[in-house]
Amino acid sequence: MPFCLSVINPVIAPTHFNHQTIPLVLYAGLLASIVAPWCWMMGIEHLGVDKAAIFMNLMPAVTAILASFILHEKLTLFHYIGMGLIIGGVILAQKSRSSKPMVAEIPQK
C-alpha cells in the first residue's frame, strides 16, 4: 500500500530499507501476520471456541499494559477501571460456564 501511494502521489517518498526499517518490516510480516494468528489458532484448538472467545476481551487490557512497559505510556484511572471491568467480566463469564446450566423441567401429563 505505501508503495502504491508513492507511485500515485509523487510527494510521498518511497521507503528505503535500512537497519531501522528492516526489523519493522520483519515484525509486521512475520510476528503480526504469521506467528500471532498461529498462536491464536492453537489456543482455539486447545481451549475451544467458546473459552477462547472470552479471552479476546482481554486484548485492550493487555495492549494498555504492554504500551505502558514498551512505549512508557502513562496509565490513568480510567485505564485501571476499564481493566478491572474487563477482568471481572472474564472471571464472571468463566464462572458461569463452569456451573451447571439450569434446565426447566417440563411437567408430564
Short mmCIF file of N, CA and C in Angstrom, two decimals:
data_model
loop_
_atom_site.label_atom_id
_atom_site.label_comp_id
_atom_site.label_asym_id
_atom_site.label_seq_id
_atom_site.Cartn_x
_atom_site.Cartn_y
_atom_site.Cartn_z
N MET A 1 0.81 -1.20 0.00
CA MET A 1 0.00 0.00 0.00
C MET A 1 0.86 1.27 0.00
N PRO A 2 1.87 1.39 0.88
CA PRO A 2 2.69 2.61 0.84
C PRO A 2 3.40 2.77 -0.50
N PHE A 3 3.83 1.65 -1.11
CA PHE A 3 4.48 1.75 -2.40
C PHE A 3 3.50 2.28 -3.44
N CYS A 4 2.26 1.81 -3.40
CA CYS A 4 1.24 2.29 -4.34
C CYS A 4 0.98 3.78 -4.14
N LEU A 5 0.94 4.22 -2.88
CA LEU A 5 0.72 5.63 -2.62
C LEU A 5 1.87 6.48 -3.14
N SER A 6 3.09 5.96 -3.04
CA SER A 6 4.23 6.75 -3.53
C SER A 6 4.24 6.83 -5.04
N VAL A 7 3.69 5.82 -5.72
CA VAL A 7 3.60 5.88 -7.18
C VAL A 7 2.50 6.83 -7.60
N ILE A 8 1.36 6.78 -6.89
CA ILE A 8 0.23 7.64 -7.23
C ILE A 8 0.54 9.09 -6.87
N ASN A 9 1.09 9.30 -5.70
CA ASN A 9 1.38 10.65 -5.21
C ASN A 9 2.90 10.81 -5.12
N PRO A 10 3.52 11.50 -6.05
CA PRO A 10 4.98 11.61 -6.03
C PRO A 10 5.53 12.43 -4.87
N VAL A 11 4.66 13.10 -4.11
CA VAL A 11 5.13 13.87 -2.95
C VAL A 11 5.62 12.93 -1.85
N ILE A 12 4.97 11.76 -1.73
CA ILE A 12 5.35 10.78 -0.72
C ILE A 12 6.59 10.04 -1.23
N ALA A 13 7.66 10.12 -0.49
CA ALA A 13 8.91 9.47 -0.91
C ALA A 13 8.83 7.97 -0.64
N PRO A 14 9.35 7.14 -1.54
CA PRO A 14 9.36 5.69 -1.28
C PRO A 14 10.24 5.35 -0.08
N THR A 15 9.89 4.29 0.62
CA THR A 15 10.63 3.89 1.81
C THR A 15 11.91 3.18 1.39
N HIS A 16 12.99 3.55 2.00
CA HIS A 16 14.26 2.88 1.75
C HIS A 16 14.53 1.92 2.90
N PHE A 17 14.92 0.71 2.55
CA PHE A 17 15.22 -0.28 3.58
C PHE A 17 16.62 -0.05 4.14
N ASN A 18 16.68 -0.01 5.47
CA ASN A 18 17.96 0.13 6.15
C ASN A 18 17.89 -0.60 7.48
N HIS A 19 18.86 -0.41 8.34
CA HIS A 19 18.91 -1.13 9.62
C HIS A 19 17.77 -0.75 10.56
N GLN A 20 17.09 0.36 10.31
CA GLN A 20 15.96 0.75 11.15
C GLN A 20 14.64 0.23 10.62
N THR A 21 14.48 0.11 9.31
CA THR A 21 13.20 -0.29 8.74
C THR A 21 13.05 -1.80 8.61
N ILE A 22 14.14 -2.53 8.44
CA ILE A 22 14.04 -3.98 8.24
C ILE A 22 13.42 -4.68 9.45
N PRO A 23 13.80 -4.38 10.71
CA PRO A 23 13.12 -5.04 11.83
C PRO A 23 11.62 -4.75 11.88
N LEU A 24 11.20 -3.55 11.49
CA LEU A 24 9.78 -3.22 11.48
C LEU A 24 9.04 -4.04 10.43
N VAL A 25 9.64 -4.19 9.27
CA VAL A 25 9.01 -4.99 8.21
C VAL A 25 8.95 -6.45 8.63
N LEU A 26 10.02 -6.96 9.23
CA LEU A 26 10.01 -8.34 9.70
C LEU A 26 8.97 -8.55 10.79
N TYR A 27 8.82 -7.58 11.70
CA TYR A 27 7.80 -7.69 12.74
C TYR A 27 6.41 -7.75 12.13
N ALA A 28 6.14 -6.83 11.22
CA ALA A 28 4.81 -6.81 10.59
C ALA A 28 4.58 -8.04 9.73
N GLY A 29 5.62 -8.49 9.05
CA GLY A 29 5.46 -9.62 8.15
C GLY A 29 5.46 -10.96 8.83
N LEU A 30 6.27 -11.14 9.85
CA LEU A 30 6.38 -12.45 10.48
C LEU A 30 5.57 -12.56 11.76
N LEU A 31 5.86 -11.70 12.73
CA LEU A 31 5.21 -11.83 14.02
C LEU A 31 3.72 -11.51 13.96
N ALA A 32 3.40 -10.35 13.47
CA ALA A 32 2.00 -9.92 13.50
C ALA A 32 1.14 -10.65 12.48
N SER A 33 1.71 -11.09 11.38
CA SER A 33 0.92 -11.71 10.31
C SER A 33 0.93 -13.22 10.33
N ILE A 34 1.96 -13.84 10.92
CA ILE A 34 2.05 -15.30 10.89
C ILE A 34 2.04 -15.90 12.30
N VAL A 35 2.93 -15.44 13.16
CA VAL A 35 3.10 -16.06 14.47
C VAL A 35 1.88 -15.80 15.37
N ALA A 36 1.42 -14.57 15.44
CA ALA A 36 0.29 -14.26 16.33
C ALA A 36 -1.00 -14.99 15.92
N PRO A 37 -1.39 -15.00 14.62
CA PRO A 37 -2.58 -15.78 14.26
C PRO A 37 -2.40 -17.29 14.49
N TRP A 38 -1.19 -17.81 14.29
CA TRP A 38 -0.94 -19.23 14.54
C TRP A 38 -1.12 -19.54 16.02
N CYS A 39 -0.59 -18.67 16.90
CA CYS A 39 -0.77 -18.87 18.35
C CYS A 39 -2.24 -18.81 18.73
N TRP A 40 -2.98 -17.89 18.12
CA TRP A 40 -4.41 -17.78 18.42
C TRP A 40 -5.15 -19.04 17.98
N MET A 41 -4.81 -19.57 16.82
CA MET A 41 -5.47 -20.80 16.35
C MET A 41 -5.12 -21.99 17.23
N MET A 42 -3.88 -22.06 17.73
CA MET A 42 -3.51 -23.13 18.66
C MET A 42 -4.28 -22.98 19.97
N GLY A 43 -4.48 -21.74 20.41
CA GLY A 43 -5.28 -21.51 21.62
C GLY A 43 -6.72 -21.94 21.44
N ILE A 44 -7.29 -21.66 20.28
CA ILE A 44 -8.66 -22.09 19.99
C ILE A 44 -8.74 -23.61 19.96
N GLU A 45 -7.74 -24.24 19.35
CA GLU A 45 -7.73 -25.70 19.29
C GLU A 45 -7.61 -26.30 20.68
N HIS A 46 -6.81 -25.68 21.53
CA HIS A 46 -6.58 -26.21 22.88
C HIS A 46 -7.76 -25.92 23.82
N LEU A 47 -8.26 -24.68 23.81
CA LEU A 47 -9.31 -24.28 24.75
C LEU A 47 -10.72 -24.54 24.24
N GLY A 48 -10.89 -24.45 22.94
CA GLY A 48 -12.23 -24.49 22.36
C GLY A 48 -12.67 -23.07 22.02
N VAL A 49 -13.60 -22.98 21.10
CA VAL A 49 -14.03 -21.68 20.60
C VAL A 49 -14.68 -20.84 21.68
N ASP A 50 -15.53 -21.43 22.50
CA ASP A 50 -16.27 -20.64 23.50
C ASP A 50 -15.35 -20.02 24.54
N LYS A 51 -14.35 -20.76 25.02
CA LYS A 51 -13.43 -20.19 26.01
C LYS A 51 -12.47 -19.19 25.38
N ALA A 52 -12.01 -19.48 24.18
CA ALA A 52 -11.06 -18.57 23.52
C ALA A 52 -11.73 -17.23 23.20
N ALA A 53 -13.00 -17.25 22.84
CA ALA A 53 -13.70 -16.00 22.52
C ALA A 53 -13.79 -15.09 23.73
N ILE A 54 -13.93 -15.66 24.91
CA ILE A 54 -13.99 -14.84 26.13
C ILE A 54 -12.67 -14.11 26.35
N PHE A 55 -11.55 -14.78 26.08
CA PHE A 55 -10.24 -14.18 26.32
C PHE A 55 -9.90 -13.11 25.30
N MET A 56 -10.64 -13.04 24.20
CA MET A 56 -10.43 -11.97 23.23
C MET A 56 -10.73 -10.61 23.87
N ASN A 57 -11.59 -10.61 24.88
CA ASN A 57 -11.92 -9.37 25.58
C ASN A 57 -10.74 -8.81 26.38
N LEU A 58 -9.74 -9.63 26.65
CA LEU A 58 -8.57 -9.17 27.40
C LEU A 58 -7.61 -8.36 26.53
N MET A 59 -7.80 -8.35 25.23
CA MET A 59 -6.86 -7.67 24.34
C MET A 59 -6.67 -6.18 24.67
N PRO A 60 -7.71 -5.39 24.94
CA PRO A 60 -7.47 -3.99 25.28
C PRO A 60 -6.66 -3.82 26.57
N ALA A 61 -6.92 -4.67 27.57
CA ALA A 61 -6.17 -4.57 28.82
C ALA A 61 -4.71 -4.94 28.62
N VAL A 62 -4.45 -6.00 27.88
CA VAL A 62 -3.07 -6.42 27.62
C VAL A 62 -2.36 -5.36 26.78
N THR A 63 -3.06 -4.77 25.82
CA THR A 63 -2.46 -3.73 24.99
C THR A 63 -2.08 -2.52 25.83
N ALA A 64 -2.94 -2.12 26.75
CA ALA A 64 -2.62 -0.98 27.61
C ALA A 64 -1.41 -1.27 28.51
N ILE A 65 -1.34 -2.49 29.03
CA ILE A 65 -0.21 -2.86 29.89
C ILE A 65 1.08 -2.88 29.08
N LEU A 66 1.04 -3.49 27.90
CA LEU A 66 2.24 -3.52 27.05
C LEU A 66 2.66 -2.12 26.63
N ALA A 67 1.68 -1.25 26.33
CA ALA A 67 2.02 0.13 25.96
C ALA A 67 2.69 0.87 27.11
N SER A 68 2.29 0.57 28.33
CA SER A 68 2.92 1.24 29.46
C SER A 68 4.36 0.77 29.65
N PHE A 69 4.63 -0.51 29.40
CA PHE A 69 6.00 -1.01 29.55
C PHE A 69 6.88 -0.67 28.36
N ILE A 70 6.38 -0.92 27.16
CA ILE A 70 7.22 -0.76 25.97
C ILE A 70 7.33 0.69 25.53
N LEU A 71 6.19 1.40 25.50
CA LEU A 71 6.17 2.77 25.00
C LEU A 71 6.20 3.82 26.10
N HIS A 72 6.23 3.37 27.35
CA HIS A 72 6.25 4.25 28.52
C HIS A 72 5.02 5.16 28.56
N GLU A 73 3.87 4.60 28.14
CA GLU A 73 2.61 5.33 28.24
C GLU A 73 2.18 5.39 29.70
N LYS A 74 1.52 6.47 30.07
CA LYS A 74 1.06 6.63 31.45
C LYS A 74 -0.37 6.11 31.55
N LEU A 75 -0.56 5.12 32.42
CA LEU A 75 -1.90 4.60 32.66
C LEU A 75 -2.61 5.49 33.67
N THR A 76 -3.84 5.84 33.37
CA THR A 76 -4.62 6.71 34.25
C THR A 76 -5.75 5.92 34.90
N LEU A 77 -6.54 6.61 35.69
CA LEU A 77 -7.60 5.95 36.44
C LEU A 77 -8.58 5.22 35.54
N PHE A 78 -8.96 5.82 34.41
CA PHE A 78 -9.94 5.14 33.55
C PHE A 78 -9.37 3.87 32.91
N HIS A 79 -8.03 3.80 32.74
CA HIS A 79 -7.41 2.56 32.26
C HIS A 79 -7.60 1.46 33.30
N TYR A 80 -7.32 1.79 34.55
CA TYR A 80 -7.42 0.80 35.61
C TYR A 80 -8.87 0.37 35.84
N ILE A 81 -9.80 1.30 35.76
CA ILE A 81 -11.22 0.96 35.90
C ILE A 81 -11.64 0.04 34.76
N GLY A 82 -11.24 0.39 33.54
CA GLY A 82 -11.58 -0.45 32.38
C GLY A 82 -10.99 -1.84 32.48
N MET A 83 -9.72 -1.91 32.90
CA MET A 83 -9.09 -3.23 33.06
C MET A 83 -9.78 -4.05 34.13
N GLY A 84 -10.19 -3.39 35.21
CA GLY A 84 -10.92 -4.11 36.26
C GLY A 84 -12.25 -4.64 35.77
N LEU A 85 -12.96 -3.83 35.00
CA LEU A 85 -14.23 -4.29 34.44
C LEU A 85 -14.03 -5.44 33.46
N ILE A 86 -13.01 -5.35 32.64
CA ILE A 86 -12.73 -6.42 31.68
C ILE A 86 -12.39 -7.72 32.40
N ILE A 87 -11.47 -7.64 33.35
CA ILE A 87 -11.06 -8.84 34.07
C ILE A 87 -12.22 -9.41 34.88
N GLY A 88 -13.02 -8.54 35.50
CA GLY A 88 -14.20 -9.00 36.22
C GLY A 88 -15.20 -9.69 35.30
N GLY A 89 -15.39 -9.15 34.10
CA GLY A 89 -16.30 -9.78 33.15
C GLY A 89 -15.81 -11.13 32.69
N VAL A 90 -14.52 -11.25 32.46
CA VAL A 90 -13.96 -12.55 32.05
C VAL A 90 -14.10 -13.56 33.19
N ILE A 91 -13.84 -13.14 34.42
CA ILE A 91 -13.99 -14.05 35.57
C ILE A 91 -15.44 -14.50 35.72
N LEU A 92 -16.36 -13.54 35.61
CA LEU A 92 -17.78 -13.91 35.71
C LEU A 92 -18.20 -14.86 34.59
N ALA A 93 -17.72 -14.62 33.40
CA ALA A 93 -18.06 -15.49 32.28
C ALA A 93 -17.50 -16.89 32.47
N GLN A 94 -16.28 -16.97 33.01
CA GLN A 94 -15.68 -18.28 33.26
C GLN A 94 -16.41 -19.03 34.37
N LYS A 95 -16.83 -18.31 35.42
CA LYS A 95 -17.57 -18.95 36.50
C LYS A 95 -18.94 -19.43 36.03
N SER A 96 -19.60 -18.65 35.20
CA SER A 96 -20.92 -19.05 34.74
C SER A 96 -20.83 -20.24 33.79
N ARG A 97 -19.72 -20.40 33.09
CA ARG A 97 -19.56 -21.55 32.20
C ARG A 97 -19.24 -22.82 32.98
N SER A 98 -18.60 -22.68 34.14
CA SER A 98 -18.23 -23.86 34.91
C SER A 98 -19.41 -24.40 35.71
N SER A 99 -20.41 -23.57 35.99
CA SER A 99 -21.56 -24.05 36.73
C SER A 99 -22.52 -24.76 35.79
N LYS A 100 -23.29 -25.66 36.35
CA LYS A 100 -24.24 -26.44 35.56
C LYS A 100 -25.40 -25.54 35.14
N PRO A 101 -25.73 -25.53 33.84
CA PRO A 101 -26.82 -24.67 33.40
C PRO A 101 -28.16 -25.14 33.95
N MET A 102 -29.03 -24.16 34.23
CA MET A 102 -30.36 -24.51 34.74
C MET A 102 -31.23 -24.98 33.58
N VAL A 103 -31.92 -26.07 33.80
CA VAL A 103 -32.80 -26.62 32.79
C VAL A 103 -34.19 -26.73 33.41
N ALA A 104 -35.16 -26.15 32.72
CA ALA A 104 -36.52 -26.21 33.24
C ALA A 104 -37.09 -27.62 33.02
N GLU A 105 -37.78 -28.09 34.05
CA GLU A 105 -38.41 -29.39 33.93
C GLU A 105 -39.82 -29.20 33.37
N ILE A 106 -40.14 -30.01 32.40
CA ILE A 106 -41.47 -29.96 31.79
C ILE A 106 -42.36 -30.98 32.49
N PRO A 107 -43.47 -30.50 33.07
CA PRO A 107 -44.33 -31.46 33.78
C PRO A 107 -44.94 -32.47 32.80
N GLN A 108 -45.01 -33.72 33.23
CA GLN A 108 -45.59 -34.79 32.42
C GLN A 108 -47.08 -34.89 32.71
N LYS A 109 -47.87 -35.12 31.69
CA LYS A 109 -49.32 -35.25 31.87
C LYS A 109 -49.71 -36.67 32.14
#
